[in-house]
C-alpha positions as a Markdown table, in Angstrom:
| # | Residue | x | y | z |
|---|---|---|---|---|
| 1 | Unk | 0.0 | 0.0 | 0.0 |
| 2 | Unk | 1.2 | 3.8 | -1.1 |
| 3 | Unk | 0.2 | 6.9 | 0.1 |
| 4 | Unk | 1.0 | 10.6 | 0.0 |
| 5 | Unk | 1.4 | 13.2 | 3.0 |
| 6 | Unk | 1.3 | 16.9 | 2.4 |
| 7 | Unk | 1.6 | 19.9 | 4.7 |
| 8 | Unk | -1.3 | 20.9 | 3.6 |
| 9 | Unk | -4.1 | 20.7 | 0.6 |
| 10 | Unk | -2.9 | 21.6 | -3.4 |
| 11 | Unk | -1.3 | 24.5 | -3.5 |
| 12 | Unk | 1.5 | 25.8 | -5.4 |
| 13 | Unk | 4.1 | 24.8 | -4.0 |
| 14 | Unk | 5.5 | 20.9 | -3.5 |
| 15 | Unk | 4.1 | 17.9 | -1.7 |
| 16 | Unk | 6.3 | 14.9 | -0.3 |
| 17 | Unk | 5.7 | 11.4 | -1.6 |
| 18 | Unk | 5.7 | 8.8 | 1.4 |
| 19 | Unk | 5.6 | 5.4 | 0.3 |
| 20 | Unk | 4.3 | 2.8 | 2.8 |
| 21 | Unk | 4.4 | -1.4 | 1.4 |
| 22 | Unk | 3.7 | -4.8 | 3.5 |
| 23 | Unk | 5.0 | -8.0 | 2.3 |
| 24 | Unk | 3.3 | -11.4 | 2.2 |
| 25 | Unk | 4.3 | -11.4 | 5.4 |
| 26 | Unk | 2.8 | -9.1 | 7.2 |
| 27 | Unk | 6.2 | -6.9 | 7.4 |
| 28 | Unk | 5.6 | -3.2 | 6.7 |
| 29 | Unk | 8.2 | -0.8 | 5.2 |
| 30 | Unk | 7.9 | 3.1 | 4.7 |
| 31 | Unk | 9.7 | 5.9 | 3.1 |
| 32 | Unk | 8.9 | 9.2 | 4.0 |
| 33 | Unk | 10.2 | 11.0 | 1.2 |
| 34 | Unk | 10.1 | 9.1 | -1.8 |
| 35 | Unk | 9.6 | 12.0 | -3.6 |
| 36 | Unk | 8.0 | 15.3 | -4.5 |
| 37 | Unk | 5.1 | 16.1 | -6.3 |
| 38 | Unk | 5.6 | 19.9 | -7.6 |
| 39 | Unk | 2.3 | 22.2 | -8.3 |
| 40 | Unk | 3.1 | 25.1 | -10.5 |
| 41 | Unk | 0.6 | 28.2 | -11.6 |
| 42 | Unk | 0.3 | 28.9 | -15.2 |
| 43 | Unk | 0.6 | 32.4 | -16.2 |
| 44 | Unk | -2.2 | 33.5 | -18.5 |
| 45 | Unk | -2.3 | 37.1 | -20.2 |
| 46 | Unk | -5.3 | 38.6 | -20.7 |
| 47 | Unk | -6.6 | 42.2 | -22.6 |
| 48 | Unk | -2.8 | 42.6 | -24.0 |
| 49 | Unk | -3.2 | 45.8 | -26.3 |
| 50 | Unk | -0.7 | 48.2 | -27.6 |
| 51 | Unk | -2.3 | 52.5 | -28.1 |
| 52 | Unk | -1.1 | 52.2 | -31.9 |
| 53 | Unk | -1.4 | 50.2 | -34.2 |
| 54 | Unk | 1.1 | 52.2 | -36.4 |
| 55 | Unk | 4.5 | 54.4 | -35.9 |
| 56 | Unk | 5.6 | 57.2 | -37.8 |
| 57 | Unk | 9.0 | 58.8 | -38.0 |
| 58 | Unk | 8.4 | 61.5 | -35.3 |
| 59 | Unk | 6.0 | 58.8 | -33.0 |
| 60 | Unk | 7.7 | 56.1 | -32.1 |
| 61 | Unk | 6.4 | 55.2 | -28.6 |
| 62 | Unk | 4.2 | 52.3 | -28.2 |
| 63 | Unk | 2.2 | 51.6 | -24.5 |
| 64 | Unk | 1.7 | 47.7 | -23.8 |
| 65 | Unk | -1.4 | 47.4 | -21.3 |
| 66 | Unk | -2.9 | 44.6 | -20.0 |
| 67 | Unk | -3.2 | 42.0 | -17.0 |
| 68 | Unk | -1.4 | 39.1 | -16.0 |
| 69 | Unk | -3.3 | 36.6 | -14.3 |
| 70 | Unk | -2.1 | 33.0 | -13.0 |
| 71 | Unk | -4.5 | 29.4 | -13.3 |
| 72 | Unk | -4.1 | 27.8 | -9.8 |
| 73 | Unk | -3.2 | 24.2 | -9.5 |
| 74 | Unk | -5.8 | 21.7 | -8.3 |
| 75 | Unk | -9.0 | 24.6 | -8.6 |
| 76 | Unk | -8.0 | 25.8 | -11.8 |
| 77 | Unk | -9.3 | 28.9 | -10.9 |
| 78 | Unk | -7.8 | 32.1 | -12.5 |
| 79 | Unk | -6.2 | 34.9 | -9.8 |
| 80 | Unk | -4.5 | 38.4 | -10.8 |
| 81 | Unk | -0.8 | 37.7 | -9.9 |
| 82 | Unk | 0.0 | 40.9 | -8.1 |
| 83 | Unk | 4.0 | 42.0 | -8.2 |
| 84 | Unk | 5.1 | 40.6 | -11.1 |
| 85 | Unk | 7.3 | 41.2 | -13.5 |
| 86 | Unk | 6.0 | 41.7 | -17.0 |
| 87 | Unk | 9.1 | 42.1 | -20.0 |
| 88 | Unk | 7.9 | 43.7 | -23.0 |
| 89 | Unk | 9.5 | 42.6 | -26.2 |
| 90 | Unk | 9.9 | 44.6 | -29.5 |
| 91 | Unk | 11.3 | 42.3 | -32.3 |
| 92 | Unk | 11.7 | 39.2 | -29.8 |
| 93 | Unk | 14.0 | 40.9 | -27.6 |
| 94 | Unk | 13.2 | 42.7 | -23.8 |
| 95 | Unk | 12.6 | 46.6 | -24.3 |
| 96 | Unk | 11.2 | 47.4 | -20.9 |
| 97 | Unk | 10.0 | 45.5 | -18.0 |
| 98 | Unk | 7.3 | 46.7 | -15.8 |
| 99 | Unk | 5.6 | 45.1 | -12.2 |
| 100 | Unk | 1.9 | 44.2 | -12.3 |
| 101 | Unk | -0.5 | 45.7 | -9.7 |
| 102 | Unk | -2.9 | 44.5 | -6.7 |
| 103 | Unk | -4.9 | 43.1 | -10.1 |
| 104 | Unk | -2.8 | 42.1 | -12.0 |
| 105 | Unk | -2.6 | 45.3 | -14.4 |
| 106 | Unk | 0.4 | 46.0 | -16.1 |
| 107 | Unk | 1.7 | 48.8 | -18.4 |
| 108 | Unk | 4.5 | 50.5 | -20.2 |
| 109 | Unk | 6.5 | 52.2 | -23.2 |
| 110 | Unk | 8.7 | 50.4 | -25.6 |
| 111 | Unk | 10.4 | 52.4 | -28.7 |
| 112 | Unk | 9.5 | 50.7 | -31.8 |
| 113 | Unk | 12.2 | 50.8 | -34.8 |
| 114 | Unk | 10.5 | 49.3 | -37.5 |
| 115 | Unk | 7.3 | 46.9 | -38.4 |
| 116 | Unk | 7.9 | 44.5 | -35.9 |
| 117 | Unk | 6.1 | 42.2 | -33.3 |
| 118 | Unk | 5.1 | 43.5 | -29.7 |
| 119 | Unk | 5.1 | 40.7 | -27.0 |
| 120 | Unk | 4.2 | 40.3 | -23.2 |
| 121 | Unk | 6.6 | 37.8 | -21.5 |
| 122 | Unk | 6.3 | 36.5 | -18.4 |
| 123 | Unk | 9.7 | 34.7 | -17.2 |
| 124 | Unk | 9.9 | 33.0 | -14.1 |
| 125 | Unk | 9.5 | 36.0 | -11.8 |
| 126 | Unk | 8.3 | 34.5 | -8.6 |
| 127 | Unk | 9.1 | 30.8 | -7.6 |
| 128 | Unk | 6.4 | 27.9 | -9.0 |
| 129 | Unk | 5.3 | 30.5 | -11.7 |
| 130 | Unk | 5.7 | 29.0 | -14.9 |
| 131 | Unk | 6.8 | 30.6 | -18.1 |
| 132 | Unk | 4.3 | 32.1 | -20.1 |
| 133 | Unk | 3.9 | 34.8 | -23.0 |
| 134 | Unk | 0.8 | 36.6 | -24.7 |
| 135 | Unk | 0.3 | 36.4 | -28.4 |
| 136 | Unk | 2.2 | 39.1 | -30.0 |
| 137 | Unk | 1.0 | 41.9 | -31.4 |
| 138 | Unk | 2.3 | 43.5 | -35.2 |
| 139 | Unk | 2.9 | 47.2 | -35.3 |
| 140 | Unk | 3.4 | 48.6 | -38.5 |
| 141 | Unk | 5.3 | 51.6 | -39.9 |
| 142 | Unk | 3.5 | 54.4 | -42.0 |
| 143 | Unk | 6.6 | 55.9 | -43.8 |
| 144 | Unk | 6.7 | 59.7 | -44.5 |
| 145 | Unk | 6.2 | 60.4 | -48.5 |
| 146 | Unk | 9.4 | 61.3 | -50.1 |
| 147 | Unk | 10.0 | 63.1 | -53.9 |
| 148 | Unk | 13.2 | 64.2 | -56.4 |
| 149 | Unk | 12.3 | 67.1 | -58.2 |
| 150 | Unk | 14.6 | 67.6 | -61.5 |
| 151 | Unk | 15.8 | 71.2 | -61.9 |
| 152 | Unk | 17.9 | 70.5 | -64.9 |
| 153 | Unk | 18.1 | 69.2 | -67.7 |
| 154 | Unk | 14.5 | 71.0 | -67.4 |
| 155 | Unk | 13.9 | 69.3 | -70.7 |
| 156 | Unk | 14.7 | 67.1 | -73.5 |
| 157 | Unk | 18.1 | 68.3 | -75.5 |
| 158 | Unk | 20.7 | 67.0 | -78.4 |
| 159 | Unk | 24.1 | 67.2 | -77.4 |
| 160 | Unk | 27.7 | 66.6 | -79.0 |
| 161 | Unk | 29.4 | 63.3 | -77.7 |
| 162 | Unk | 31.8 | 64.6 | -74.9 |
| 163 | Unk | 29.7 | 67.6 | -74.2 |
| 164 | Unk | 29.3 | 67.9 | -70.4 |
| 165 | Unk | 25.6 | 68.2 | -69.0 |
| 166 | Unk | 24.6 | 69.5 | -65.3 |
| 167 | Unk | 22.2 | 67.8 | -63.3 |
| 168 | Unk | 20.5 | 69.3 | -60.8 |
| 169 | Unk | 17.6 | 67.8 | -58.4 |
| 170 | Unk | 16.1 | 68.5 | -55.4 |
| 171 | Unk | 14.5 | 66.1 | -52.5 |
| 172 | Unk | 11.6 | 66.8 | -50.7 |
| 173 | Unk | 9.3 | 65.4 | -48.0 |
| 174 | Unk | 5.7 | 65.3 | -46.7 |
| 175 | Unk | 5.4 | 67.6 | -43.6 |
| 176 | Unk | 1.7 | 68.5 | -42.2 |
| 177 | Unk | 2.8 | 71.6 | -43.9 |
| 178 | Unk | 3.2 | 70.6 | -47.3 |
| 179 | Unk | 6.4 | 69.4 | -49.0 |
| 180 | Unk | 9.9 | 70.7 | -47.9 |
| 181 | Unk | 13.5 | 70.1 | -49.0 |
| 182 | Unk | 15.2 | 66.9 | -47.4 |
| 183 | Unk | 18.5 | 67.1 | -46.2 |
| 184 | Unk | 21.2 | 64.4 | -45.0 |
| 185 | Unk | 19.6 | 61.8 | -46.9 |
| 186 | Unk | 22.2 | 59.2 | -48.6 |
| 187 | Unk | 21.6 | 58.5 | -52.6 |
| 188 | Unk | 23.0 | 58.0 | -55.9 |
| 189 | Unk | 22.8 | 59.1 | -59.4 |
| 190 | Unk | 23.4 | 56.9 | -63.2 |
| 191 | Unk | 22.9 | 58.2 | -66.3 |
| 192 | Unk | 20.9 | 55.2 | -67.9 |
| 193 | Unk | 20.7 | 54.5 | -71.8 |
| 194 | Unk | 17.2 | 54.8 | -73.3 |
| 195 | Unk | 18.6 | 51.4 | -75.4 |
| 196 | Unk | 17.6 | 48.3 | -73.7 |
| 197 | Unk | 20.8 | 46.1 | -72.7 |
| 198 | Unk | 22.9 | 49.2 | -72.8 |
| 199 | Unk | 25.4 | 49.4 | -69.5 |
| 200 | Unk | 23.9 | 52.2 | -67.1 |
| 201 | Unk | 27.3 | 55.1 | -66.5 |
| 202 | Unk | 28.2 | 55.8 | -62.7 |
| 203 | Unk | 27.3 | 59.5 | -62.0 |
| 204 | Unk | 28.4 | 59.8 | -58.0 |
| 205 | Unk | 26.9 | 59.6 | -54.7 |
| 206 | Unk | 25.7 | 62.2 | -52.6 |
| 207 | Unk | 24.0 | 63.0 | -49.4 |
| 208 | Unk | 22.2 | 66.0 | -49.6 |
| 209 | Unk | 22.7 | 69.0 | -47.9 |
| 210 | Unk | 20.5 | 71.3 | -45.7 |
| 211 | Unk | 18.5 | 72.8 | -48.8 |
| 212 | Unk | 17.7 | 68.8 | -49.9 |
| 213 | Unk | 19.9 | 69.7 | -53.5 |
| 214 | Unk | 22.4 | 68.1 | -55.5 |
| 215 | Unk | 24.5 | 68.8 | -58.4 |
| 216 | Unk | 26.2 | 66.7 | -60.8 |
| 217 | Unk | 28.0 | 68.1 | -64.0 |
| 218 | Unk | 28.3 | 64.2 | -66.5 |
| 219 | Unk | 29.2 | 64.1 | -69.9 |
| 220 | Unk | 27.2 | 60.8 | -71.3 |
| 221 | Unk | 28.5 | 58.6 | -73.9 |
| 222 | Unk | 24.7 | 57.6 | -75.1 |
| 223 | Unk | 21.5 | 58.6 | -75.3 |
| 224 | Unk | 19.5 | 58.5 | -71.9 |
| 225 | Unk | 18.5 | 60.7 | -68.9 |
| 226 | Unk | 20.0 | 61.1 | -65.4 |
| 227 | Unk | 18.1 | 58.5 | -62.5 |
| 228 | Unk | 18.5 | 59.9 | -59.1 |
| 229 | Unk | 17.4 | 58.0 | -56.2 |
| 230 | Unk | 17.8 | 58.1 | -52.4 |
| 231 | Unk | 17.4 | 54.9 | -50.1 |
| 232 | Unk | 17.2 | 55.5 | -46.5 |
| 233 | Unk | 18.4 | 53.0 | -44.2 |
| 234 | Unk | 15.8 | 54.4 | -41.7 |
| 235 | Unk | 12.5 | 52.1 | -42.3 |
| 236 | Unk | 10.3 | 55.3 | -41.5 |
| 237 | Unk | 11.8 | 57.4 | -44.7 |
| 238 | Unk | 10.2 | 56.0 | -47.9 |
| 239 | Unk | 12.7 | 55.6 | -51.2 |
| 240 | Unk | 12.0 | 57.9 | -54.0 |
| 241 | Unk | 13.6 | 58.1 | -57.4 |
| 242 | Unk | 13.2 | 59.8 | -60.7 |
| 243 | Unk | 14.5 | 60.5 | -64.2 |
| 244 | Unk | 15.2 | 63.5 | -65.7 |
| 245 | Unk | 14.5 | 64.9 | -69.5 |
| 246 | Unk | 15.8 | 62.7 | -72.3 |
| 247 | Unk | 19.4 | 64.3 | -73.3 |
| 248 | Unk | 20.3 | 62.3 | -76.8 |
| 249 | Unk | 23.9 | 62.0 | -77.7 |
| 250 | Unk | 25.3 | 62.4 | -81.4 |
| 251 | Unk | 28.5 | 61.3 | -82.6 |
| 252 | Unk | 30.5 | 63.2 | -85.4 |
| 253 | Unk | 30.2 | 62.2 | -89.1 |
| 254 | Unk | 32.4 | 63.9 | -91.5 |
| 255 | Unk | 33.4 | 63.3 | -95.1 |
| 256 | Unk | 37.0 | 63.6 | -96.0 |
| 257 | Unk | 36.9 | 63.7 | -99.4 |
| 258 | Unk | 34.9 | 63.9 | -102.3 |
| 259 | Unk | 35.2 | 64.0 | -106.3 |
| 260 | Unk | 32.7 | 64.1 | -108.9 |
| 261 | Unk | 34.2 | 63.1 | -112.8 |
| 262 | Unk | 32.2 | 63.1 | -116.5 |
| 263 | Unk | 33.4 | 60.0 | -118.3 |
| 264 | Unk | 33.0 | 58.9 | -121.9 |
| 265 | Unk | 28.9 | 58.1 | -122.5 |
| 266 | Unk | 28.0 | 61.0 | -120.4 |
| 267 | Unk | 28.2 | 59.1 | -117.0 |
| 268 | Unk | 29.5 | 61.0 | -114.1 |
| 269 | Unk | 31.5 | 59.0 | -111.4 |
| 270 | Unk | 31.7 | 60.0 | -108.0 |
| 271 | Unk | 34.4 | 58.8 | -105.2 |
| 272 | Unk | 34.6 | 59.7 | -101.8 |
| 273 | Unk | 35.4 | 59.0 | -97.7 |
| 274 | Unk | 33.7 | 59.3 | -94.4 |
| 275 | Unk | 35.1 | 59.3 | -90.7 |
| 276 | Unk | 33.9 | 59.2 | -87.6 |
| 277 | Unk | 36.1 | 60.8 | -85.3 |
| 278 | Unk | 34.5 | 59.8 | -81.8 |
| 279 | Unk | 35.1 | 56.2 | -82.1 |
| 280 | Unk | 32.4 | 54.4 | -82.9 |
| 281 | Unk | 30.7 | 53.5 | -86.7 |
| 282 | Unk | 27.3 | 52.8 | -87.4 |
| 283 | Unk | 26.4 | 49.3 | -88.9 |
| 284 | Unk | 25.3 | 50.4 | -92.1 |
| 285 | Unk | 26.4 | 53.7 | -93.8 |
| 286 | Unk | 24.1 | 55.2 | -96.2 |
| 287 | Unk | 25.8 | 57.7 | -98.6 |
| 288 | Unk | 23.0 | 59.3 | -100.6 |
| 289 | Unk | 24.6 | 60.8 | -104.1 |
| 290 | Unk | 22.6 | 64.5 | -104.5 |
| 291 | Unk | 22.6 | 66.4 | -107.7 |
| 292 | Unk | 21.3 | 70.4 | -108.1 |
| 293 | Unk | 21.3 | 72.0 | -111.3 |
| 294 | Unk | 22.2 | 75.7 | -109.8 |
| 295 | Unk | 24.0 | 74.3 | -106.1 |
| 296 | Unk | 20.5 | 75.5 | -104.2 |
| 297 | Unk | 17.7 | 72.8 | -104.4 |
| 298 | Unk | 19.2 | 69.2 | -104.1 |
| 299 | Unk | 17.5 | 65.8 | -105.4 |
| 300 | Unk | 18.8 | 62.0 | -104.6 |
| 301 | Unk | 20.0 | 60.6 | -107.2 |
| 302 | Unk | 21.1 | 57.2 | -105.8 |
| 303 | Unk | 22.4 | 55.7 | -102.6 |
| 304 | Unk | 25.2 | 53.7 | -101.8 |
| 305 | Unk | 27.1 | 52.5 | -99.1 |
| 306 | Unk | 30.3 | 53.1 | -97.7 |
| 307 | Unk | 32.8 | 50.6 | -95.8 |
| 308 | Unk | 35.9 | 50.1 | -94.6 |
| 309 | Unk | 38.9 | 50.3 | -96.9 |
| 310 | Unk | 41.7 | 50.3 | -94.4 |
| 311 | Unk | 42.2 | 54.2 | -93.7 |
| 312 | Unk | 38.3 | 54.9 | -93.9 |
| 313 | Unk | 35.0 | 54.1 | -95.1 |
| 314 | Unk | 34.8 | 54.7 | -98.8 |
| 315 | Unk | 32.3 | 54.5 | -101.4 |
| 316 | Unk | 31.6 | 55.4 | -105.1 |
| 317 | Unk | 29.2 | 54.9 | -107.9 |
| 318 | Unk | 28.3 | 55.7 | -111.5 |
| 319 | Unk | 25.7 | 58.1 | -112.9 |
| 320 | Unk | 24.6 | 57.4 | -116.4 |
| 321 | Unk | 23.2 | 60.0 | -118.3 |
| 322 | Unk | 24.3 | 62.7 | -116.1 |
| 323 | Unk | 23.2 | 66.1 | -116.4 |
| 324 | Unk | 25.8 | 69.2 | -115.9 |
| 325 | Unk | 25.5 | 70.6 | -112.7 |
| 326 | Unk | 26.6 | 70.6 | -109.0 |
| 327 | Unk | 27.1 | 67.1 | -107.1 |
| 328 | Unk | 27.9 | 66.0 | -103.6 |
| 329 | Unk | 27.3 | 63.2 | -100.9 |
| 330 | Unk | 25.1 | 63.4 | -98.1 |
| 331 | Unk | 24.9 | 61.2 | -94.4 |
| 332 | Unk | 21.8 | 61.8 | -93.1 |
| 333 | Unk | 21.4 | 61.8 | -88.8 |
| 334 | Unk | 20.7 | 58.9 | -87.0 |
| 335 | Unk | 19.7 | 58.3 | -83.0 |
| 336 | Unk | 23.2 | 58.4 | -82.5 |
| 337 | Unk | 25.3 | 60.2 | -85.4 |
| 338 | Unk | 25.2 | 64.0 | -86.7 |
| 339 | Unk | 24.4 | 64.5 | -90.4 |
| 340 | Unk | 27.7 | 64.9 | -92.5 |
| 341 | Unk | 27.3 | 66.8 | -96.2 |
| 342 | Unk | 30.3 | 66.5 | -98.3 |
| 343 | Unk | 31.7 | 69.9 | -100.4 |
| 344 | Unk | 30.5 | 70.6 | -103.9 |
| 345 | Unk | 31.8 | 69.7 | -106.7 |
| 346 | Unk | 30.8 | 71.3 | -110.5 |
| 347 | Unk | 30.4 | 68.9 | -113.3 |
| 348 | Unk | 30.0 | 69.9 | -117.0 |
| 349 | Unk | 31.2 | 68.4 | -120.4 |
C-alpha cells in the first residue's frame, strides 16, 4: 500500500511522496520522502493591447497594457498575480520591463524601430510561476512620402558626344505643412541608356545638404537621362527616385573627301570618304549621291554604301546619263550620329 502526506491541501508549492508497502508477510516498510510532487501556476495574459497600431518617423512610442493573471493548480481557478514582472519585447527581444499591480494590471512604453512584433513575456519572476507569453502583437510603420524634383536638364536636349551636361535635383518630403527640402539623406545618381541592354554610367553619390539639393556636371557617352534615387536606411523614410528629361547623344560624321568626274557616255562618277572621329561607326552607312542644277535645291540621285577600306569608309558609284551641274554626298542623322554633307563639286562636259 502507497500513500502521499502533504503539509497541507494543493497549492502551489511541492508535496512529499511517502511510500508505505507490507509484504506477504505481514512486514511493513515506509519511506517518507520518496519524492516530490511539484504544483506550479500557469501564467495566462489577458486584454494585451498596444495605443497604436502604427508608428511614424516622429512617434515612435508604443504603450503595452494589459493583465497578468495565473490558473491555480488543483482549482484551476484564474487569480491576478499581483508584483510581477512583465518584459515587453519589440522584435523578440526585452525593451522594458514593468511590475503588475494589486490586479494584476500592467503597463508600459517600448520604442519601436520598425514593423515588428510587440510581445508580453512573463519569465519565471516569482518561484512555482511557470513561463508564459501573450500572443504578440504586429505594429506597422507608416513611412513619410518622399520626392526628387529635377531642376535641370529642365527638358529634352541634343548634345555633341563629350559635351558635359549638369544635373540638378532637389528632394523633398511630406510635412503636415506641405512638402519641404530633405537634407542628410544618402543617394546616388546613373545616367541610364534609353537602349535596352545598354550598360547604365556611374554619376556619383551624394548625401544631400540642408537645402535637400544636388549637383552633378556628366558628360554621357549615349543617349539617356539622369536616375536619381535616395534609399534611407531608416524604415520610416520612404525611397524615392526619378528621371530627368531625355538628353540624346550624337557622334561626329564627317566626309573627308569627295570627287565628282564626266566620263565617256555621259556618265559621271563620283568617289569619296567618311570618318567618324569619336570612335564608334554605325552598322550600315548610307551615302546618298545628290545632284542640283544651280548648287540650291538638291534631289537624290542614288544611294550607296560606304565601308571600310583600311584608312576609312569609302564609297563610289556611276551616274549614267548625267546632267551638268553641281554634285555632292550626303549622311543623313541617325539616334546616334550627326548629319555629315560633303563639299560641292561642279560637273559639266
Amino acid at each position: 500500500m502507497a500513500h502521499e502526506t502533504t503539509a497541507g491541501p494543493c497549492r502551489p508549492g511541492h508535496l512529499t511522496v511517502r511510500v508505505e508497502a507490507t509484504d506477504s508477510d505481514g512486514d511493513r516498510t515506509a519511506n517518507d520522502s520518496a519524492g516530490r510532487f511539484v504544483y506550479y501556476i500557469t501564467p495566462v495574459f489577458e486584454d494585451v493591447r498596444t495605443d497604436r497600431a502604427e508608428v511614424d518617423i516622429d512617434h515612435r512610442q508604443v504603450r503595452v497594457d494589459g493583465v497578468l493573471k495565473g490558473r491555480w493548480p488543483g482549482t484551476r481557478e484564474l487569480k491576478p498575480l499581483a508584483d510581477h514582472k512583465v518584459d515587453l519585447d519589440v522584435d523578440y527581444w526585452p525593451e522594458a520591463t514593468v511590475r503588475t499591480d494589486a490586479e494584476g494590471r500592467f503597463s508600459g512604453t517600448v520604442t519601436v524601430n520598425g514593423a515588428v512584433p510587440v510581445q508580453a513575456i512573463y519569465r519565471h519572476d516569482k518561484p512555482y510561476v511557470l513561463y508564459g507569453e501573450a500572443p504578440a502583437i504586429q505594429v506597422g510603420v507608416r513611412q513619410v512620402a518622399t520626392r526628387w524634383t529635377v531642376q535641370a536638364p529642365a527638358e529634352a536636349r541634343t548634345i555633341d558626344f563629350g559635351q558635359e551636361v549638369s544635373f540638378t535635383a532637389t528632394l523633398e518630403r511630406e510635412t503636415p505643412q506641405g512638402w519641404a527640402p530633405f537634407g542628410d539623406q544618402s543617394g546616388g545618381v546613373i545616367f541610364e541608356p534609353s537602349t535596352a541592354g545598354q550598360q547604365f554610367e556611374s554619376v556619383g553619390q551624394f548625401t544631400t545638404g540642408a537645402d535637400g539639393t544636388v549637383t552633378f556636371t556628366h558628360a554621357p557617352w549615349q543617349t539617356g537621362s539622369f536616375h536619381v534615387a535616395s534609399d534611407s536606411d531608416d524604415p520610416f523614410i520612404a525611397s524615392a527616385s526619378t528621371n530627368s528629361a531625355r538628353i540624346t547623344v550624337l557622334r561626329a560624321s564627317v566626309f573627308t573627301s569627295f570627287s565628282a568626274t564626266r566620263q565617256q557616255g555621259r556618265s559621271v562618277h563620283v568617289e569619296g570618304a567618311m570618318d567618324f572621329p569619336d570612335g564608334w561607326t554605325p552598322g550600315d552607312i548610307p551615302v546618298h549621291i545628290q545632284y542640283s542644277r544651280n548648287g540650291e535645291q538638291w534631289s537624290d540621285l542614288l544611294t550607296t554604301g560606304a565601308t571600310w577600306s583600311g584608312s576609312g569608309h569609302a564609297f563610289s558609284a556611276d551616274i549614267p546619263r548625267a546632267k551638268n551641274g553641281y554634285f555632292r554626298a550626303h549622311f543623313e542623322a541617325t539616334d546616334s550620329f550627326r548629319a555629315a554633307t560633303s563639299q560641292t563639286v561642279k560637273v559639266s562636259h
